[in-house]
Short mmCIF file of C-alpha atoms in Angstrom, two decimals:
data_model
loop_
_atom_site.label_atom_id
_atom_site.label_comp_id
_atom_site.label_asym_id
_atom_site.label_seq_id
_atom_site.Cartn_x
_atom_site.Cartn_y
_atom_site.Cartn_z
CA MET A 1 64.72 88.45 127.31
CA ALA A 2 68.03 89.30 126.00
CA THR A 3 71.22 89.76 128.71
CA PRO A 4 73.22 92.82 129.03
CA GLU A 5 76.01 89.85 127.61
CA GLU A 6 73.76 88.98 124.81
CA ALA A 7 73.20 91.93 123.45
CA ILE A 8 76.67 93.30 123.53
CA ALA A 9 77.53 90.49 121.73
CA LEU A 10 74.67 90.62 118.75
CA ALA A 11 75.45 94.54 118.74
CA LEU A 12 79.39 93.46 117.61
CA SER A 13 78.13 90.74 115.30
CA LEU A 14 75.83 93.48 113.38
CA LEU A 15 78.83 96.04 113.45
CA ARG A 16 80.88 93.49 111.68
CA ALA A 17 79.25 92.64 109.65
CA GLY A 18 78.07 96.48 108.87
CA HIS A 19 74.76 96.28 109.68
CA LEU A 20 75.35 100.01 111.33
CA ASP A 21 72.17 101.08 111.67
CA ALA A 22 70.91 98.29 113.83
CA ALA A 23 74.46 98.06 115.40
CA SER A 24 73.71 101.77 116.75
CA SER A 25 69.99 100.86 118.10
CA LEU A 26 70.94 98.22 119.70
CA LEU A 27 73.84 100.43 121.19
CA ALA A 28 71.50 102.47 122.77
CA GLN A 29 69.36 100.21 123.80
CA ILE A 30 71.88 99.21 126.23
CA LEU A 31 73.76 102.55 127.21
CA ASP A 32 69.72 103.84 128.00
CA ASP A 33 69.06 100.78 130.15
CA THR A 34 73.17 101.49 131.63
CA PRO A 35 74.96 105.00 130.46
CA ASN A 36 78.27 104.04 131.28
CA HIS A 37 78.35 100.02 130.01
CA PRO A 38 82.16 100.36 129.05
CA ASP A 39 81.27 97.69 126.53
CA ALA A 40 78.77 99.16 124.79
CA LEU A 41 80.31 103.10 124.59
CA HIS A 42 83.22 101.24 123.60
CA TYR A 43 81.31 99.37 120.59
CA SER A 44 79.58 102.15 119.75
CA GLY A 45 82.67 104.87 119.45
CA LEU A 46 83.74 101.98 117.05
CA LEU A 47 80.70 102.31 115.06
CA LYS A 48 81.08 106.13 115.27
CA ALA A 49 84.47 105.48 113.85
CA ARG A 50 82.74 103.89 110.86
CA GLN A 51 80.74 106.38 110.35
CA GLY A 52 83.49 109.36 109.85
CA ASP A 53 83.17 110.51 113.16
CA ALA A 54 86.72 109.62 114.44
CA GLU A 55 86.56 112.58 117.28
CA GLY A 56 82.90 111.93 118.32
CA ALA A 57 84.80 108.53 118.88
CA VAL A 58 87.40 109.28 120.94
CA GLY A 59 85.28 110.64 123.33
CA LEU A 60 83.30 107.59 123.80
CA VAL A 61 85.40 105.19 123.89
CA ARG A 62 87.89 107.32 126.54
CA ARG A 63 85.00 106.97 128.63
CA ALA A 64 84.62 103.35 128.10
CA VAL A 65 88.64 102.89 129.49
CA GLU A 66 87.36 105.58 132.36
CA GLY A 67 85.13 102.70 133.87
CA ASP A 68 86.68 100.25 132.35
CA PRO A 69 90.56 100.53 132.72
CA ALA A 70 92.00 97.26 132.36
CA ASN A 71 89.95 97.07 128.83
CA LEU A 72 92.48 96.07 126.45
CA PRO A 73 90.88 95.78 123.13
CA ALA A 74 89.57 99.42 124.23
CA TRP A 75 92.88 101.18 125.27
CA ASN A 76 94.12 99.37 121.96
CA ASN A 77 91.03 100.98 119.93
CA LEU A 78 92.04 104.19 121.63
CA GLY A 79 95.16 103.90 119.97
CA ASN A 80 94.48 103.62 116.79
CA LEU A 81 91.95 106.41 117.07
CA PHE A 82 94.65 108.66 117.96
CA MET A 83 96.24 107.05 114.92
CA ARG A 84 92.98 108.39 112.61
CA LEU A 85 93.50 111.58 113.53
CA ASP A 86 97.43 112.61 113.70
CA ARG A 87 97.39 112.39 118.00
CA LEU A 88 101.16 110.33 117.49
CA ASP A 89 101.66 111.14 121.52
CA GLU A 90 98.68 110.39 122.85
CA ALA A 91 97.89 106.95 120.23
CA ALA A 92 101.59 105.90 122.16
CA GLU A 93 99.69 106.54 125.44
CA ALA A 94 96.90 104.21 124.86
CA TYR A 95 99.54 101.50 123.31
CA ARG A 96 101.19 101.88 125.98
CA THR A 97 99.17 101.56 128.54
CA CYS A 98 97.15 98.57 126.99
CA LEU A 99 101.03 96.22 127.22
CA ALA A 100 101.86 97.48 130.31
CA LEU A 101 98.28 95.59 131.35
CA GLN A 102 99.24 92.54 129.00
CA PRO A 103 103.28 93.11 127.82
CA ASP A 104 102.58 90.68 124.82
CA HIS A 105 99.42 92.44 123.52
CA PRO A 106 99.67 91.49 119.79
CA GLN A 107 97.76 94.17 118.32
CA ALA A 108 99.17 96.72 120.56
CA LEU A 109 102.88 95.72 119.74
CA SER A 110 101.87 95.73 116.49
CA ASN A 111 100.08 99.03 116.24
CA LEU A 112 102.84 100.84 118.44
CA GLY A 113 104.93 99.03 115.78
CA LEU A 114 103.01 101.11 113.24
CA LEU A 115 103.55 104.37 115.23
CA MET A 116 107.29 103.92 115.44
CA ARG A 117 107.83 103.12 111.61
CA VAL A 118 105.01 106.61 110.63
CA SER A 119 107.78 108.77 113.34
CA GLY A 120 111.08 107.31 111.52
CA ASP A 121 111.49 104.67 114.25
CA ILE A 122 112.34 101.58 111.58
CA GLU A 123 114.12 99.82 114.13
CA GLY A 124 112.24 100.30 116.89
CA ALA A 125 108.80 99.60 114.55
CA GLU A 126 111.04 96.16 113.49
CA ALA A 127 111.72 95.40 117.46
CA LEU A 128 107.93 95.43 118.59
CA TYR A 129 106.48 93.60 114.78
CA ARG A 130 108.80 91.06 115.41
CA ARG A 131 108.00 91.02 119.60
CA ALA A 132 104.01 90.91 118.48
CA LEU A 133 104.95 88.00 116.17
CA GLN A 134 106.18 86.04 119.13
CA ALA A 135 102.96 86.26 121.04
CA ARG A 136 100.95 85.26 117.76
CA PRO A 137 103.34 83.99 115.11
CA ASP A 138 99.95 83.86 112.65
CA PHE A 139 99.23 87.45 113.04
CA PRO A 140 99.16 88.62 109.32
CA GLU A 141 98.81 92.11 110.30
CA ALA A 142 102.19 91.63 111.96
CA LEU A 143 103.69 89.14 109.05
CA ASN A 144 102.91 92.34 106.34
CA ASN A 145 104.36 94.98 108.88
CA LEU A 146 107.66 93.29 109.46
CA GLY A 147 107.21 92.49 104.88
CA ALA A 148 107.05 96.23 104.22
CA ILE A 149 110.36 97.06 107.11
CA GLY A 150 111.62 94.11 104.46
CA LEU A 151 110.50 96.26 101.32
CA ALA A 152 112.21 99.75 103.37
CA TYR A 153 115.60 97.47 104.30
CA GLY A 154 115.51 96.51 100.37
CA ASP A 155 115.08 92.92 102.00
CA LEU A 156 113.17 91.65 99.12
CA PRO A 157 113.43 87.27 99.31
CA ALA A 158 112.73 88.59 103.21
CA ALA A 159 109.88 90.66 102.69
CA GLU A 160 108.73 87.98 100.84
CA LEU A 161 108.18 85.34 102.64
CA LEU A 162 106.68 87.35 105.38
CA LEU A 163 104.30 88.61 103.29
CA ALA A 164 103.11 85.49 101.66
CA ARG A 165 102.82 84.12 104.90
CA ALA A 166 100.42 86.80 105.48
CA VAL A 167 98.37 85.92 102.22
CA GLU A 168 98.49 82.20 102.78
CA LEU A 169 97.10 83.43 106.43
CA GLU A 170 94.32 86.01 105.39
CA PRO A 171 93.90 85.48 101.80
CA ARG A 172 91.31 88.88 101.75
CA PHE A 173 94.46 91.21 103.23
CA PRO A 174 94.45 94.17 100.59
CA GLY A 175 97.85 95.28 102.15
CA ALA A 176 99.58 92.81 102.37
CA ARG A 177 97.89 91.68 98.78
CA LEU A 178 99.99 94.82 97.37
CA ASN A 179 103.10 94.63 99.78
CA LEU A 180 103.59 91.37 98.03
CA GLY A 181 103.31 91.83 94.75
CA LYS A 182 106.01 95.18 95.73
CA ALA A 183 108.29 92.21 96.50
CA LEU A 184 108.08 90.43 93.60
CA ALA A 185 108.24 93.33 91.17
CA GLY A 186 111.15 93.88 92.86
CA GLN A 187 112.71 91.04 92.61
CA GLY A 188 111.40 91.27 88.66
CA ARG A 189 108.63 88.50 88.22
CA LEU A 190 106.12 91.22 87.55
CA ALA A 191 103.66 88.89 86.29
CA GLU A 192 103.33 87.61 89.46
CA ALA A 193 103.19 90.50 91.03
CA ALA A 194 99.97 91.81 89.26
CA THR A 195 98.38 89.48 90.18
CA HIS A 196 98.60 90.65 93.22
CA TYR A 197 98.33 93.76 91.94
CA TRP A 198 95.20 92.28 90.49
CA GLU A 199 94.03 91.14 93.80
CA ALA A 200 93.93 94.44 96.09
CA ILE A 201 92.22 95.93 93.64
CA ALA A 202 89.77 93.39 94.03
CA LEU A 203 89.41 93.27 97.63
CA GLY A 204 88.86 97.71 97.63
CA SER A 205 92.81 98.87 98.54
CA ARG A 206 92.11 102.57 98.39
CA GLU A 207 95.45 102.79 97.31
CA GLY A 208 95.86 104.27 93.73
CA VAL A 209 99.24 103.10 93.64
CA ALA A 210 98.11 100.04 92.81
CA HIS A 211 96.24 101.02 90.21
CA LYS A 212 99.85 102.06 89.05
CA LEU A 213 101.51 99.37 89.51
CA LEU A 214 99.09 96.98 87.98
CA ILE A 215 99.81 99.14 84.94
CA TYR A 216 103.13 98.92 85.06
CA ALA A 217 103.58 95.52 85.25
CA LEU A 218 101.25 94.28 82.38
CA VAL A 219 102.74 97.02 80.14
CA GLU A 220 106.64 95.51 81.01
CA THR A 221 104.70 92.07 79.88
CA GLY A 222 103.02 92.87 77.43
CA ARG A 223 99.81 93.01 78.18
CA ARG A 224 99.07 96.51 76.71
CA ASP A 225 95.43 96.17 76.24
CA GLU A 226 94.87 95.09 79.80
CA ALA A 227 96.63 97.85 81.22
CA LEU A 228 94.91 100.31 78.81
CA GLU A 229 91.54 99.03 80.06
CA THR A 230 93.21 98.53 83.95
CA ALA A 231 93.46 102.68 83.50
CA ARG A 232 90.09 103.40 81.29
CA ARG A 233 88.20 101.18 84.83
CA TRP A 234 90.35 103.32 87.29
CA HIS A 235 89.81 106.91 85.93
CA ARG A 236 85.87 105.62 85.37
CA ASP A 237 86.61 104.82 89.24
CA ALA A 238 87.85 108.02 90.50
CA PRO A 239 87.18 110.80 87.82
CA ASP A 240 88.85 113.02 90.41
CA ASP A 241 92.12 111.20 90.37
CA ALA A 242 94.95 112.39 89.28
CA VAL A 243 97.45 109.89 88.51
CA ALA A 244 94.59 107.73 87.03
CA ARG A 245 93.83 110.49 84.80
CA HIS A 246 97.67 110.62 83.54
CA HIS A 247 98.17 107.31 82.49
CA LEU A 248 95.25 106.61 80.91
CA ALA A 249 96.55 109.90 78.71
CA ALA A 250 100.04 108.09 79.15
CA LEU A 251 98.02 104.68 77.35
CA SER A 252 96.23 106.35 75.45
CA GLY A 253 97.77 108.78 74.00
CA GLU A 254 94.42 110.93 74.20
CA ASP A 255 94.96 114.41 76.16
CA VAL A 256 99.05 114.24 76.76
CA PRO A 257 99.42 116.74 79.14
CA ALA A 258 102.86 119.28 78.32
CA ARG A 259 103.25 118.45 81.78
CA ALA A 260 102.45 116.31 84.81
CA THR A 261 100.63 118.09 86.86
CA ASP A 262 100.76 118.72 90.41
CA ALA A 263 98.19 116.41 92.06
CA TYR A 264 100.35 113.42 90.18
CA VAL A 265 103.66 114.50 91.42
CA GLU A 266 102.73 115.09 94.71
CA ALA A 267 100.17 111.78 95.00
CA THR A 268 103.42 109.78 93.83
CA PHE A 269 106.21 111.01 96.04
CA ASP A 270 104.24 110.80 99.39
CA ALA A 271 103.22 107.46 97.96
CA PHE A 272 106.89 105.96 97.74
CA ALA A 273 108.79 107.94 99.96
CA GLU A 274 109.21 105.82 102.21
CA THR A 275 111.06 103.15 100.28
CA PHE A 276 111.84 105.48 97.98
CA ASP A 277 115.45 105.43 98.35
CA ALA A 278 115.53 101.34 99.30
CA ALA A 279 113.83 100.81 95.29
CA LEU A 280 116.38 102.96 94.05
CA ASP A 281 119.24 101.21 95.64
CA LYS A 282 118.20 98.28 94.26
CA LEU A 283 117.20 99.48 90.63
CA ASP A 284 121.12 100.72 90.71
CA TYR A 285 120.27 104.68 90.63
CA ARG A 286 123.41 106.83 89.26
CA ALA A 287 121.70 110.19 88.28
CA PRO A 288 122.78 111.76 91.89
CA GLN A 289 126.34 110.54 90.97
CA LEU A 290 126.00 111.91 87.73
CA VAL A 291 124.80 115.12 88.29
CA ALA A 292 127.61 115.53 90.92
CA GLY A 293 129.74 114.49 88.52
CA ALA A 294 128.87 117.23 85.56
CA VAL A 295 129.22 119.72 88.70
CA ALA A 296 133.24 118.21 89.63
CA ALA A 297 133.86 118.78 85.63
CA LEU A 298 132.31 122.54 86.54
CA HIS A 299 134.32 123.17 89.31
CA PRO A 300 137.01 120.76 90.26
CA THR A 301 137.70 121.69 93.66
CA PRO A 302 134.91 122.20 96.12
CA GLU A 303 135.10 125.14 98.43
CA ALA A 304 131.57 125.53 99.47
CA ARG A 305 130.88 128.53 98.25
CA LEU A 306 128.22 127.54 95.94
CA LEU A 307 125.00 129.06 96.70
CA THR A 308 122.92 125.79 95.40
CA LEU A 309 119.73 124.81 94.64
CA ASP A 310 119.29 120.32 94.65
CA ALA A 311 115.90 121.14 92.58
CA GLY A 312 112.94 118.76 93.68
CA CYS A 313 115.57 117.15 96.08
CA GLY A 314 113.11 114.32 96.73
CA THR A 315 114.62 112.25 100.12
CA GLY A 316 117.68 114.35 100.33
CA LEU A 317 119.93 111.92 98.09
CA CYS A 318 121.79 114.21 96.07
CA ALA A 319 122.29 116.40 99.25
CA PRO A 320 126.23 114.59 100.15
CA LEU A 321 127.64 114.91 97.05
CA LEU A 322 126.19 118.66 97.33
CA ARG A 323 126.91 119.90 100.31
CA PRO A 324 130.71 120.44 99.48
CA TYR A 325 130.30 122.46 97.18
CA ALA A 326 127.74 124.66 98.55
CA ALA A 327 127.91 127.85 101.52
CA ARG A 328 124.16 127.05 101.61
CA LEU A 329 122.17 123.97 100.34
CA ASP A 330 118.33 124.51 100.13
CA GLY A 331 116.31 121.96 98.37
CA MET A 332 112.97 121.91 96.47
CA ASP A 333 109.98 119.58 96.65
CA LEU A 334 106.25 118.87 96.12
CA SER A 335 106.36 115.62 98.09
CA ALA A 336 105.90 116.38 101.65
CA GLY A 337 107.09 113.40 102.54
CA MET A 338 110.08 113.58 100.38
CA LEU A 339 110.99 116.11 101.91
CA ALA A 340 110.26 114.98 105.36
CA HIS A 341 113.16 111.99 105.12
CA ALA A 342 114.92 114.93 103.78
CA ALA A 343 115.32 116.98 107.01
CA ARG A 344 116.69 113.67 108.66
CA ARG A 345 119.94 113.73 107.36
CA GLY A 346 120.79 117.65 108.30
CA LEU A 347 122.52 118.40 105.46
CA TYR A 348 120.02 121.53 104.07
CA ASP A 349 120.26 125.01 105.36
CA ARG A 350 116.26 125.15 103.26
CA LEU A 351 114.43 122.89 102.34
CA ASP A 352 110.45 124.19 100.63
CA LYS A 353 107.50 122.28 99.55
CA ALA A 354 107.20 123.85 96.46
CA GLU A 355 106.93 122.67 92.49
CA ILE A 356 110.08 123.52 91.30
CA GLU A 357 109.46 125.48 88.12
CA ALA A 358 107.35 128.24 90.73
CA GLY A 359 109.88 127.85 93.10
CA MET A 360 112.71 128.93 90.94
CA ALA A 361 110.58 131.77 88.98
CA ALA A 362 110.66 133.14 92.90
CA ARG A 363 114.00 132.84 93.82
CA PRO A 364 115.93 136.05 91.12
CA ARG A 365 119.10 135.36 90.50
CA ALA A 366 119.51 133.07 93.79
CA TYR A 367 121.96 130.73 93.20
CA ASP A 368 125.37 130.23 91.51
CA LEU A 369 124.18 126.21 91.10
CA ILE A 370 120.81 124.35 90.61
CA ALA A 371 121.31 121.14 90.27
CA CYS A 372 118.11 118.54 89.31
CA ALA A 373 118.44 115.43 89.30
CA ASP A 374 115.65 112.79 88.60
CA THR A 375 113.54 115.40 88.33
CA LEU A 376 112.64 116.88 84.98
CA CYS A 377 111.23 113.39 83.29
CA TYR A 378 107.95 115.05 84.50
CA PHE A 379 107.78 117.90 82.47
CA GLY A 380 107.33 117.16 79.11
CA ASP A 381 107.64 120.49 77.33
CA LEU A 382 110.36 122.10 79.18
CA SER A 383 110.30 125.46 78.26
CA GLY A 384 109.30 127.03 81.28
CA VAL A 385 110.88 125.48 83.84
CA LEU A 386 114.43 126.06 81.77
CA ALA A 387 113.68 129.74 82.04
CA ALA A 388 112.59 129.76 85.34
CA ALA A 389 115.93 127.38 85.76
CA VAL A 390 118.18 130.69 84.12
CA GLY A 391 115.87 133.25 86.20
CA ALA A 392 117.08 131.59 89.94
CA LEU A 393 120.64 131.50 88.93
CA ARG A 394 123.17 134.71 89.11
CA PRO A 395 125.45 135.56 85.89
CA GLY A 396 127.87 132.41 84.83
CA GLY A 397 125.44 130.07 87.28
CA ALA A 398 125.60 126.22 86.46
CA LEU A 399 122.02 124.40 85.67
CA VAL A 400 122.86 120.49 85.84
CA PHE A 401 120.68 117.96 85.04
CA THR A 402 119.30 115.01 83.64
CA VAL A 403 115.98 113.35 81.79
CA GLU A 404 115.15 110.35 80.02
CA ALA A 405 116.81 109.56 76.97
CA LEU A 406 113.92 109.54 73.41
CA ASP A 407 115.34 107.48 70.89
CA GLY A 408 114.13 106.39 67.53
CA ASP A 409 111.52 108.96 67.63
CA THR A 410 111.10 112.44 65.53
CA GLY A 411 108.90 114.12 68.37
CA ALA A 412 110.70 115.91 70.99
CA PHE A 413 109.33 114.37 73.84
CA ARG A 414 107.18 111.46 74.59
CA LEU A 415 104.95 109.95 77.44
CA HIS A 416 106.04 106.62 78.70
CA PRO A 417 103.15 104.34 78.04
CA GLY A 418 103.88 102.12 81.76
CA HIS A 419 106.55 104.32 83.54
CA GLY A 420 104.12 108.10 82.88
CA ARG A 421 107.71 109.58 82.76
CA TYR A 422 109.09 111.77 79.51
CA ALA A 423 111.62 110.89 78.03
CA HIS A 424 113.24 113.74 75.23
CA ALA A 425 115.32 114.03 72.44
CA PRO A 426 119.01 115.19 72.80
CA ALA A 427 118.67 117.90 69.76
CA TYR A 428 114.94 119.02 71.54
CA VAL A 429 117.81 119.18 75.28
CA ALA A 430 119.91 121.09 73.38
CA ALA A 431 117.52 123.68 71.28
CA SER A 432 115.63 124.37 74.78
CA ALA A 433 118.49 124.58 76.43
CA ALA A 434 120.10 127.70 74.07
CA ALA A 435 116.17 128.49 74.16
CA ALA A 436 116.04 129.45 77.50
CA GLY A 437 119.54 131.48 77.55
CA LEU A 438 121.79 129.09 78.20
CA GLU A 439 125.07 127.35 76.86
CA VAL A 440 125.66 124.04 77.84
CA ALA A 441 128.70 123.28 78.43
CA GLY A 442 128.59 119.73 78.07
CA MET A 443 125.37 116.91 76.98
CA SER A 444 126.85 113.03 77.49
CA ARG A 445 124.85 109.48 77.40
CA GLU A 446 124.35 107.99 80.46
CA ILE A 447 122.99 105.12 81.74
CA LEU A 448 120.48 106.36 84.47
CA ARG A 449 119.21 103.33 86.15
CA ARG A 450 117.66 100.00 85.66
CA GLU A 451 114.53 98.67 85.61
CA GLY A 452 113.92 94.55 86.37
CA ALA A 453 115.98 93.97 82.65
CA GLN A 454 116.28 97.28 81.31
CA ALA A 455 118.89 100.08 81.22
CA VAL A 456 117.04 102.78 81.37
CA GLN A 457 119.18 105.78 79.21
CA GLY A 458 119.06 109.03 79.73
CA LEU A 459 120.86 112.48 79.34
CA VAL A 460 122.80 114.19 81.69
CA VAL A 461 123.14 118.35 80.96
CA ALA A 462 125.37 120.71 81.83
CA CYS A 463 124.97 124.19 81.02
CA ARG A 464 125.84 127.58 81.99
CA LYS A 465 123.94 131.31 82.19
CA PRO A 466 126.27 133.79 80.37
CA GLU A 467 128.21 135.77 82.52
CA THR A 468 126.34 138.81 80.53
CA THR A 469 122.84 138.92 80.73
#
C-alpha cells in the first residue's frame, strides 16, 4: 500500500499529465484519510483551478497554508489564484509571504513582478525580474517577463537576447515565442518573426494577437496566400472572434465591413495597450504632432479657452499637445487598456470609454475643437462619424483628423489586407466632409509613421463648422 507521500507524488504527476479525473479520485482518497493534509489540499486547489473553479481553489489552497505556513509553493500558487481573480492586493500579500520565508524564491519574485507590471510599476517589475534571474539564471518565465519589459521600453535588441534565451531553455513556451516574434518584427525581421508566431500558435497560444501579427508578417513578406489560409483557419477555429473575422474580410475581399466593429477595435487596442507608446516611438509616429500643427494653424496663440475632445485618445499621446489650447480636455476611447494609460498622464479633465461616433452624437454642441489622430483609419465610410463630429461641435468649431492616404485606386476607401486599417482617397475625404456640413480649411499629405522600410502616407485634414448652422 502506498504511503501518503507516494500517493501525493502520484497525484501530482497525474495532475501535470492532465489526467484530472484520476488525480481527483486519488486526492479525494487522501483527504478522506487525512482531511487537513496540506499537500493534498494544495493540489486539490490546483485541480479545481484547472477545472475552472478559481474561487473554490482559493479556499483549498488557503487551508493548505493554514495547515503548513511554510509551504512556499502553496503561497506562490495562492498568489497566482488571486491574480486570476483580479484580487491584486491579496495576490501581493501571498507572494510577499512567500518571499518573507525565502527572499530569493524565483517564482514568487517573477510573479510579484508581473503583478507590479499589471499595476503600472514597470521599474519595480523590472527589479523583481532581475532578482528572480539572479536566483535562477535559467528561469524561462523571468527571462520572458524581462524581455517583455524591453518590448515596453522599445529596447528591442536587449529584449531579443532575453527572449531568445527563454525559447532556447523552453522551446514550447508560447508566450516567449510570441514576444520574440514581436522583438524581431520591430527590427524589420518579419520573416524570422513569422516563424515564431507560427510556433506560438502551434503551441496553443490563446492570444489572437499571434494570428494578427503573423498575417501582417506574411503579407509584408509577399506570402499573401499563406496569410489568407491563416485567416481562414483562425476564423474557422474562432468563428465569433471579431479580429479573426475582420482580417479574413481584409484578405479575402468578401463581406468587407464599412467600418471596423467595436469588438475588433476594443480587442486590438487592449492587446497592444502596454507596448503601444514604445512601438509607435520605433515607428517614428507623427500623427499627434501633425494634428497639433493643424490646430496651431487654426489657433496660432494657445489660450487655454477651447472646450476640446480628443476622440480616440488612446494612451493620451495628443494630450500634452492639446492641453495648452483647452479650457477643458476630454478623452474618449473604446479600449479600457488605453484609457488606463491615458489616465496616468493626469492631463484629461474627463475620460470616457465609448465608441467615438456614438459618443460624439450624445454630446450636441459640446466642443470648440475635436482632434482625431489616427482613429478614422478604422472607419471606411466616413459619413456617420463626420456627421457625429459636426453635431458635437459648436458653431465655428473645428475638427482636425488624420486618415491614411489611398493612392492608385479609383475607390473611396480600401481595407488593407495586412494591417487591417482603412485608407481613403483625398477626393472622398473632401466630399465626405462637405456632405457632413464642414468647410475644409486645409488638407495636406504627410508621412504618418514608418512600418518597416515603408513610409505610411496620410492626410491631415482641418475643417470648420460654419458659424451659422
